PDB file of C-alpha atoms in Angstrom:
ATOM      1  CA  UNK A  12      65.942 110.009 -66.139  1.00 52.00           C
ATOM      2  CA  UNK A  13      69.572 109.457 -66.960  1.00 80.00           C
ATOM      3  CA  UNK A  14      69.232 109.870 -70.701  1.00 93.00           C
ATOM      4  CA  UNK A  15      66.952 111.031 -73.479  1.00 96.00           C
ATOM      5  CA  UNK A  16      63.851 108.875 -73.620  1.00 97.00           C
ATOM      6  CA  UNK A  17      61.790 108.371 -76.754  1.00 98.00           C
ATOM      7  CA  UNK A  18      58.507 106.562 -77.215  1.00 96.00           C
ATOM      8  CA  UNK A  19      57.329 104.463 -78.822  1.00 97.00           C
ATOM      9  CA  UNK A  20      60.444 102.581 -79.928  1.00 96.00           C
ATOM     10  CA  UNK A  21      58.598 101.203 -82.939  1.00 97.00           C
ATOM     11  CA  UNK A  22      55.540 102.503 -84.714  1.00 97.00           C
ATOM     12  CA  UNK A  23      53.742 100.966 -87.656  1.00 98.00           C
ATOM     13  CA  UNK A  24      51.042 102.999 -89.343  1.00 97.00           C
ATOM     14  CA  UNK A  25      49.024 102.800 -92.530  1.00 97.00           C
ATOM     15  CA  UNK A  26      49.541 105.435 -95.151  1.00 97.00           C
ATOM     16  CA  UNK A  27      47.316 108.398 -94.430  1.00 97.00           C
ATOM     17  CA  UNK A  28      47.227 107.966 -90.668  1.00 97.00           C
ATOM     18  CA  UNK A  29      48.533 110.559 -88.229  1.00 98.00           C
ATOM     19  CA  UNK A  30      51.309 109.654 -85.796  1.00 98.00           C
ATOM     20  CA  UNK A  31      52.785 111.303 -82.714  1.00 98.00           C
ATOM     21  CA  UNK A  32      56.292 110.643 -81.439  1.00 98.00           C
ATOM     22  CA  UNK A  33      57.378 111.653 -77.958  1.00 98.00           C
ATOM     23  CA  UNK A  34      60.705 112.821 -76.621  1.00 98.00           C
ATOM     24  CA  UNK A  35      61.605 113.300 -72.967  1.00 97.00           C
ATOM     25  CA  UNK A  36      64.975 115.093 -72.818  1.00 97.00           C
ATOM     26  CA  UNK A  37      67.512 115.024 -70.039  1.00 95.00           C
ATOM     27  CA  UNK A  38      66.160 117.039 -67.128  1.00 93.00           C
ATOM     28  CA  UNK A  39      67.211 120.667 -67.284  1.00 91.00           C
ATOM     29  CA  UNK A  40      68.397 120.573 -70.872  1.00 93.00           C
ATOM     30  CA  UNK A  41      67.507 123.772 -72.627  1.00 92.00           C
ATOM     31  CA  UNK A  42      68.001 122.712 -76.222  1.00 93.00           C
ATOM     32  CA  UNK A  43      66.073 119.963 -77.989  1.00 96.00           C
ATOM     33  CA  UNK A  44      66.525 118.707 -81.532  1.00 96.00           C
ATOM     34  CA  UNK A  45      64.689 116.330 -83.828  1.00 98.00           C
ATOM     35  CA  UNK A  46      66.462 114.450 -86.608  1.00 98.00           C
ATOM     36  CA  UNK A  47      65.281 112.015 -89.262  1.00 98.00           C
ATOM     37  CA  UNK A  48      67.508 109.098 -90.219  1.00 96.00           C
ATOM     38  CA  UNK A  49      66.661 107.183 -93.361  1.00 94.00           C
ATOM     39  CA  UNK A  50      68.081 103.710 -93.903  1.00 90.00           C
ATOM     40  CA  UNK A  51      71.788 103.842 -94.700  1.00 88.00           C
ATOM     41  CA  UNK A  52      72.021 107.579 -94.144  1.00 91.00           C
ATOM     42  CA  UNK A  53      73.179 109.898 -91.402  1.00 94.00           C
ATOM     43  CA  UNK A  54      70.671 111.790 -89.288  1.00 96.00           C
ATOM     44  CA  UNK A  55      69.198 114.895 -90.915  1.00 96.00           C
ATOM     45  CA  UNK A  56      68.095 117.913 -88.936  1.00 95.00           C
ATOM     46  CA  UNK A  57      64.376 118.594 -88.683  1.00 97.00           C
ATOM     47  CA  UNK A  58      63.800 121.199 -86.006  1.00 96.00           C
ATOM     48  CA  UNK A  59      65.243 122.857 -82.881  1.00 94.00           C
ATOM     49  CA  UNK A  60      63.758 124.181 -79.656  1.00 95.00           C
ATOM     50  CA  UNK A  61      65.282 126.444 -77.063  1.00 93.00           C
ATOM     51  CA  UNK A  62      63.065 125.896 -74.049  1.00 94.00           C
ATOM     52  CA  UNK A  63      59.522 126.170 -75.446  1.00 95.00           C
ATOM     53  CA  UNK A  64      60.464 128.330 -78.425  1.00 95.00           C
ATOM     54  CA  UNK A  65      60.871 126.643 -81.792  1.00 95.00           C
ATOM     55  CA  UNK A  66      63.782 128.609 -83.193  1.00 92.00           C
ATOM     56  CA  UNK A  67      64.513 126.633 -86.323  1.00 92.00           C
ATOM     57  CA  UNK A  68      62.169 124.434 -88.325  1.00 93.00           C
ATOM     58  CA  UNK A  69      63.993 124.673 -91.602  1.00 92.00           C
ATOM     59  CA  UNK A  70      64.474 120.903 -91.854  1.00 94.00           C
ATOM     60  CA  UNK A  71      60.830 119.892 -91.652  1.00 97.00           C
ATOM     61  CA  UNK A  72      60.145 118.297 -95.049  1.00 95.00           C
ATOM     62  CA  UNK A  73      56.557 119.463 -95.431  1.00 94.00           C
ATOM     63  CA  UNK A  74      53.672 121.101 -93.632  1.00 95.00           C
ATOM     64  CA  UNK A  75      52.550 117.617 -92.605  1.00 97.00           C
ATOM     65  CA  UNK A  76      55.295 117.676 -89.985  1.00 98.00           C
ATOM     66  CA  UNK A  77      54.679 119.592 -86.791  1.00 97.00           C
ATOM     67  CA  UNK A  78      56.639 119.720 -83.528  1.00 98.00           C
ATOM     68  CA  UNK A  79      55.913 121.284 -80.185  1.00 97.00           C
ATOM     69  CA  UNK A  80      57.449 121.644 -76.750  1.00 97.00           C
ATOM     70  CA  UNK A  81      54.811 123.588 -74.849  1.00 96.00           C
ATOM     71  CA  UNK A  82      56.379 123.587 -71.390  1.00 94.00           C
ATOM     72  CA  UNK A  83      60.006 123.526 -72.398  1.00 92.00           C
ATOM     73  CA  UNK A  84      60.583 119.887 -71.495  1.00 95.00           C
ATOM     74  CA  UNK A  85      58.778 117.038 -73.287  1.00 97.00           C
ATOM     75  CA  UNK A  86      58.452 117.419 -77.031  1.00 98.00           C
ATOM     76  CA  UNK A  87      56.130 115.786 -79.550  1.00 98.00           C
ATOM     77  CA  UNK A  88      56.753 115.373 -83.253  1.00 98.00           C
ATOM     78  CA  UNK A  89      53.532 114.887 -85.172  1.00 98.00           C
ATOM     79  CA  UNK A  90      53.236 113.693 -88.740  1.00 98.00           C
ATOM     80  CA  UNK A  91      49.877 114.061 -90.429  1.00 98.00           C
ATOM     81  CA  UNK A  92      48.622 112.017 -93.364  1.00 97.00           C
ATOM     82  CA  UNK A  93      51.722 109.814 -93.325  1.00 97.00           C
ATOM     83  CA  UNK A  94      53.293 108.683 -96.568  1.00 97.00           C
ATOM     84  CA  UNK A  95      55.684 105.845 -97.310  1.00 96.00           C
ATOM     85  CA  UNK A  96      58.650 108.200 -97.627  1.00 96.00           C
ATOM     86  CA  UNK A  97      58.139 109.153 -93.973  1.00 97.00           C
ATOM     87  CA  UNK A  98      59.448 105.716 -92.977  1.00 97.00           C
ATOM     88  CA  UNK A  99      62.649 106.354 -91.032  1.00 97.00           C
ATOM     89  CA  UNK A 100      64.128 106.471 -87.558  1.00 97.00           C
ATOM     90  CA  UNK A 101      63.273 109.699 -85.770  1.00 98.00           C
ATOM     91  CA  UNK A 102      65.913 110.777 -83.285  1.00 98.00           C
ATOM     92  CA  UNK A 103      65.604 113.260 -80.490  1.00 98.00           C
ATOM     93  CA  UNK A 104      68.615 114.930 -78.886  1.00 96.00           C
ATOM     94  CA  UNK A 105      69.085 117.424 -76.100  1.00 95.00           C
ATOM     95  CA  UNK A 106      71.921 119.602 -74.847  1.00 91.00           C
ATOM     96  CA  UNK A 107      72.394 121.552 -71.698  1.00 88.00           C
ATOM     97  CA  UNK A 108      73.109 124.913 -73.258  1.00 77.00           C
ATOM     98  CA  UNK A 109      72.425 126.785 -76.438  1.00 71.00           C
ATOM     99  CA  UNK A 110      75.938 127.173 -77.754  1.00 71.00           C
ATOM    100  CA  UNK A 111      76.820 125.459 -81.009  1.00 67.00           C
ATOM    101  CA  UNK A 112      79.780 123.699 -79.420  1.00 72.00           C
ATOM    102  CA  UNK A 113      77.669 121.828 -76.895  1.00 78.00           C
ATOM    103  CA  UNK A 114      77.474 118.087 -77.531  1.00 86.00           C
ATOM    104  CA  UNK A 115      74.055 116.637 -78.047  1.00 91.00           C
ATOM    105  CA  UNK A 116      72.773 113.582 -76.183  1.00 94.00           C
ATOM    106  CA  UNK A 117      70.660 111.277 -78.305  1.00 96.00           C
ATOM    107  CA  UNK A 118      67.773 108.991 -77.521  1.00 96.00           C
ATOM    108  CA  UNK A 119      67.299 105.498 -78.958  1.00 95.00           C
ATOM    109  CA  UNK A 120      64.950 106.804 -81.611  1.00 96.00           C
ATOM    110  CA  UNK A 121      61.522 105.801 -82.867  1.00 98.00           C
ATOM    111  CA  UNK A 122      61.505 103.544 -85.896  1.00 97.00           C
ATOM    112  CA  UNK A 123      58.495 104.513 -87.994  1.00 98.00           C
ATOM    113  CA  UNK A 124      57.240 102.208 -90.712  1.00 97.00           C
ATOM    114  CA  UNK A 125      54.470 103.346 -93.035  1.00 97.00           C
ATOM    115  CA  UNK A 126      52.633 100.567 -94.853  1.00 95.00           C
TER     116      UNK A 126
ATOM    117  CA  UNK B   7      74.340 123.857 -98.487  1.00 72.00           C
ATOM    118  CA  UNK B   8      76.530 122.638 -95.689  1.00 84.00           C
ATOM    119  CA  UNK B   9      77.639 119.045 -96.057  1.00 92.00           C
ATOM    120  CA  UNK B  10      79.840 116.385 -94.518  1.00 95.00           C
ATOM    121  CA  UNK B  11      81.480 113.623 -96.526  1.00 96.00           C
ATOM    122  CA  UNK B  12      82.594 110.296 -95.161  1.00 96.00           C
ATOM    123  CA  UNK B  13      84.414 108.452 -97.884  1.00 88.00           C
ATOM    124  CA  UNK B  14      84.551 105.017 -96.313  1.00 89.00           C
ATOM    125  CA  UNK B  15      81.121 103.431 -96.153  1.00 93.00           C
ATOM    126  CA  UNK B  16      82.143 100.014 -94.891  1.00 96.00           C
ATOM    127  CA  UNK B  17      85.506  99.091 -93.399  1.00 97.00           C
ATOM    128  CA  UNK B  18      86.585  95.623 -92.310  1.00 97.00           C
ATOM    129  CA  UNK B  19      89.671  95.274 -90.134  1.00 97.00           C
ATOM    130  CA  UNK B  20      91.310  92.556 -88.095  1.00 97.00           C
ATOM    131  CA  UNK B  21      91.843  93.107 -84.402  1.00 97.00           C
ATOM    132  CA  UNK B  22      94.985  95.157 -83.636  1.00 96.00           C
ATOM    133  CA  UNK B  23      94.953  96.825 -87.040  1.00 97.00           C
ATOM    134  CA  UNK B  24      95.135 100.601 -87.196  1.00 97.00           C
ATOM    135  CA  UNK B  25      92.086 102.642 -88.153  1.00 97.00           C
ATOM    136  CA  UNK B  26      91.638 105.895 -89.974  1.00 97.00           C
ATOM    137  CA  UNK B  27      88.199 107.109 -91.075  1.00 97.00           C
ATOM    138  CA  UNK B  28      88.000 110.126 -93.311  1.00 96.00           C
ATOM    139  CA  UNK B  29      85.704 113.110 -92.811  1.00 97.00           C
ATOM    140  CA  UNK B  30      85.525 116.296 -94.844  1.00 96.00           C
ATOM    141  CA  UNK B  31      83.127 119.173 -94.374  1.00 94.00           C
ATOM    142  CA  UNK B  32      82.090 122.086 -96.518  1.00 90.00           C
ATOM    143  CA  UNK B  33      83.202 125.580 -95.641  1.00 79.00           C
ATOM    144  CA  UNK B  34      80.677 127.601 -93.696  1.00 72.00           C
ATOM    145  CA  UNK B  35      82.606 129.648 -91.215  1.00 80.00           C
ATOM    146  CA  UNK B  36      83.726 128.688 -87.741  1.00 84.00           C
ATOM    147  CA  UNK B  37      83.031 125.032 -87.141  1.00 87.00           C
ATOM    148  CA  UNK B  38      82.608 122.664 -84.253  1.00 90.00           C
ATOM    149  CA  UNK B  39      83.400 119.063 -85.123  1.00 93.00           C
ATOM    150  CA  UNK B  40      82.190 115.824 -83.596  1.00 94.00           C
ATOM    151  CA  UNK B  41      82.520 112.097 -84.007  1.00 97.00           C
ATOM    152  CA  UNK B  42      79.632 109.988 -82.773  1.00 96.00           C
ATOM    153  CA  UNK B  43      79.527 106.202 -82.525  1.00 96.00           C
ATOM    154  CA  UNK B  44      76.521 103.914 -82.606  1.00 95.00           C
ATOM    155  CA  UNK B  45      77.100 100.399 -81.267  1.00 94.00           C
ATOM    156  CA  UNK B  46      74.632  97.740 -82.401  1.00 90.00           C
ATOM    157  CA  UNK B  47      71.275  98.297 -80.732  1.00 88.00           C
ATOM    158  CA  UNK B  48      72.384 101.424 -78.923  1.00 91.00           C
ATOM    159  CA  UNK B  49      71.914 105.140 -79.310  1.00 92.00           C
ATOM    160  CA  UNK B  50      74.418 107.576 -80.760  1.00 94.00           C
ATOM    161  CA  UNK B  51      77.186 108.392 -78.305  1.00 94.00           C
ATOM    162  CA  UNK B  52      79.790 111.131 -78.437  1.00 94.00           C
ATOM    163  CA  UNK B  53      83.335 109.875 -79.092  1.00 96.00           C
ATOM    164  CA  UNK B  54      85.130 113.194 -79.209  1.00 95.00           C
ATOM    165  CA  UNK B  55      84.728 116.834 -80.169  1.00 93.00           C
ATOM    166  CA  UNK B  56      86.774 119.773 -81.397  1.00 93.00           C
ATOM    167  CA  UNK B  57      85.892 123.410 -80.736  1.00 88.00           C
ATOM    168  CA  UNK B  58      89.183 125.270 -80.676  1.00 87.00           C
ATOM    169  CA  UNK B  59      92.783 125.011 -79.570  1.00 90.00           C
ATOM    170  CA  UNK B  60      94.928 121.937 -80.103  1.00 93.00           C
ATOM    171  CA  UNK B  61      93.824 120.403 -83.425  1.00 94.00           C
ATOM    172  CA  UNK B  62      94.599 116.908 -82.157  1.00 96.00           C
ATOM    173  CA  UNK B  63      91.830 115.836 -79.840  1.00 96.00           C
ATOM    174  CA  UNK B  64      91.586 112.680 -77.806  1.00 95.00           C
ATOM    175  CA  UNK B  65      88.344 110.961 -77.015  1.00 94.00           C
ATOM    176  CA  UNK B  66      87.102 107.911 -75.235  1.00 93.00           C
ATOM    177  CA  UNK B  67      88.285 104.342 -75.816  1.00 94.00           C
ATOM    178  CA  UNK B  68      91.616 105.370 -77.338  1.00 95.00           C
ATOM    179  CA  UNK B  69      90.189 107.283 -80.286  1.00 97.00           C
ATOM    180  CA  UNK B  70      91.659 110.548 -81.513  1.00 97.00           C
ATOM    181  CA  UNK B  71      90.969 112.935 -84.354  1.00 97.00           C
ATOM    182  CA  UNK B  72      92.928 115.655 -86.095  1.00 96.00           C
ATOM    183  CA  UNK B  73      91.420 118.880 -87.366  1.00 94.00           C
ATOM    184  CA  UNK B  74      93.221 120.118 -90.479  1.00 94.00           C
ATOM    185  CA  UNK B  75      91.662 123.455 -91.327  1.00 91.00           C
ATOM    186  CA  UNK B  76      93.370 123.808 -94.711  1.00 91.00           C
ATOM    187  CA  UNK B  77      91.912 120.499 -95.833  1.00 93.00           C
ATOM    188  CA  UNK B  78      88.487 120.898 -94.169  1.00 94.00           C
ATOM    189  CA  UNK B  79      89.105 117.513 -92.622  1.00 95.00           C
ATOM    190  CA  UNK B  80      88.571 115.848 -89.258  1.00 97.00           C
ATOM    191  CA  UNK B  81      89.773 112.272 -89.593  1.00 97.00           C
ATOM    192  CA  UNK B  82      89.260 109.719 -86.847  1.00 97.00           C
ATOM    193  CA  UNK B  83      92.093 107.402 -85.844  1.00 97.00           C
ATOM    194  CA  UNK B  84      92.809 104.553 -83.487  1.00 97.00           C
ATOM    195  CA  UNK B  85      96.190 102.788 -83.394  1.00 97.00           C
ATOM    196  CA  UNK B  86      94.838  99.342 -82.582  1.00 97.00           C
ATOM    197  CA  UNK B  87      91.174  98.382 -82.948  1.00 97.00           C
ATOM    198  CA  UNK B  88      89.337  95.837 -80.849  1.00 97.00           C
ATOM    199  CA  UNK B  89      86.417  93.588 -81.702  1.00 96.00           C
ATOM    200  CA  UNK B  90      84.278  95.775 -79.434  1.00 96.00           C
ATOM    201  CA  UNK B  91      84.870  98.749 -81.753  1.00 97.00           C
ATOM    202  CA  UNK B  92      82.489  97.194 -84.268  1.00 97.00           C
ATOM    203  CA  UNK B  93      79.938  99.950 -84.771  1.00 97.00           C
ATOM    204  CA  UNK B  94      78.794 102.732 -87.062  1.00 97.00           C
ATOM    205  CA  UNK B  95      80.752 105.971 -86.897  1.00 98.00           C
ATOM    206  CA  UNK B  96      79.326 109.362 -87.808  1.00 97.00           C
ATOM    207  CA  UNK B  97      81.181 112.591 -88.362  1.00 97.00           C
ATOM    208  CA  UNK B  98      79.159 115.740 -87.677  1.00 95.00           C
ATOM    209  CA  UNK B  99      79.662 119.475 -87.820  1.00 93.00           C
ATOM    210  CA  UNK B 100      77.889 122.478 -86.400  1.00 89.00           C
ATOM    211  CA  UNK B 101      78.561 125.971 -87.608  1.00 82.00           C
ATOM    212  CA  UNK B 102      78.722 128.844 -85.180  1.00 74.00           C
ATOM    213  CA  UNK B 103      75.579 130.884 -85.573  1.00 68.00           C
ATOM    214  CA  UNK B 104      73.369 128.040 -86.789  1.00 63.00           C
ATOM    215  CA  UNK B 105      71.690 127.310 -83.491  1.00 61.00           C
ATOM    216  CA  UNK B 106      73.728 124.207 -82.812  1.00 77.00           C
ATOM    217  CA  UNK B 107      72.119 121.940 -85.373  1.00 87.00           C
ATOM    218  CA  UNK B 108      74.355 119.138 -86.532  1.00 92.00           C
ATOM    219  CA  UNK B 109      75.045 118.192 -90.112  1.00 93.00           C
ATOM    220  CA  UNK B 110      76.019 114.523 -90.281  1.00 96.00           C
ATOM    221  CA  UNK B 111      77.912 112.435 -92.770  1.00 96.00           C
ATOM    222  CA  UNK B 112      76.379 109.221 -94.059  1.00 96.00           C
ATOM    223  CA  UNK B 113      78.351 107.117 -91.596  1.00 96.00           C
ATOM    224  CA  UNK B 114      81.014 104.428 -91.806  1.00 97.00           C
ATOM    225  CA  UNK B 115      80.250 100.924 -90.738  1.00 97.00           C
ATOM    226  CA  UNK B 116      83.293  99.383 -89.065  1.00 97.00           C
ATOM    227  CA  UNK B 117      83.509  95.635 -88.699  1.00 97.00           C
ATOM    228  CA  UNK B 118      86.392  94.243 -86.640  1.00 97.00           C
ATOM    229  CA  UNK B 119      87.138  90.566 -87.028  1.00 96.00           C
ATOM    230  CA  UNK B 120      88.892  88.343 -84.534  1.00 91.00           C
TER     231      UNK B 120
END
């Protein structure tokens, strides 16, 4: 596709449920990032993939958060045993190369609400 | 920890007024600087970026930003705003050697009135 695609756009879950968020990056983009954006805040880094390798997961807030990109394209962010503080917009971004000066292209995000 | 500060949280301007949004970042070595914009209901889009060279960079839609290394600043400017510039603006930085991850400011909501 022309841009980064994320699904679902909205997700409502009860506390304690597991959720899975999908990101389809721009075709051919090597780098993929996940960010979490709480209400009224800027996006905060969660994790980074270069192809299928997860090179940085320093931003994942707990071991309930898990991300994968098994074939180096589509990525899934999974949150287990969701809690209310997990409510946020989850953004996915991709870039064509691995250099730190490469701009990232963002998807529309998944708005997650935990009841 | 690396951080980005945006001092203006909400700015209201009339059309044709000049705009300057402040952005300061913490020292962390060689930096790459970005301004992203998010129009209502849309995804984050790149406005402009600075990597090296001329500290005055020009972006899309008449926006420009100036990198002042001594002040750790990268302020966004536009001489004359339009109603269509109503959006949220985010300053972001990546540090060379940190695998490209972006550190964002909290954003500035710009409202342009007719």
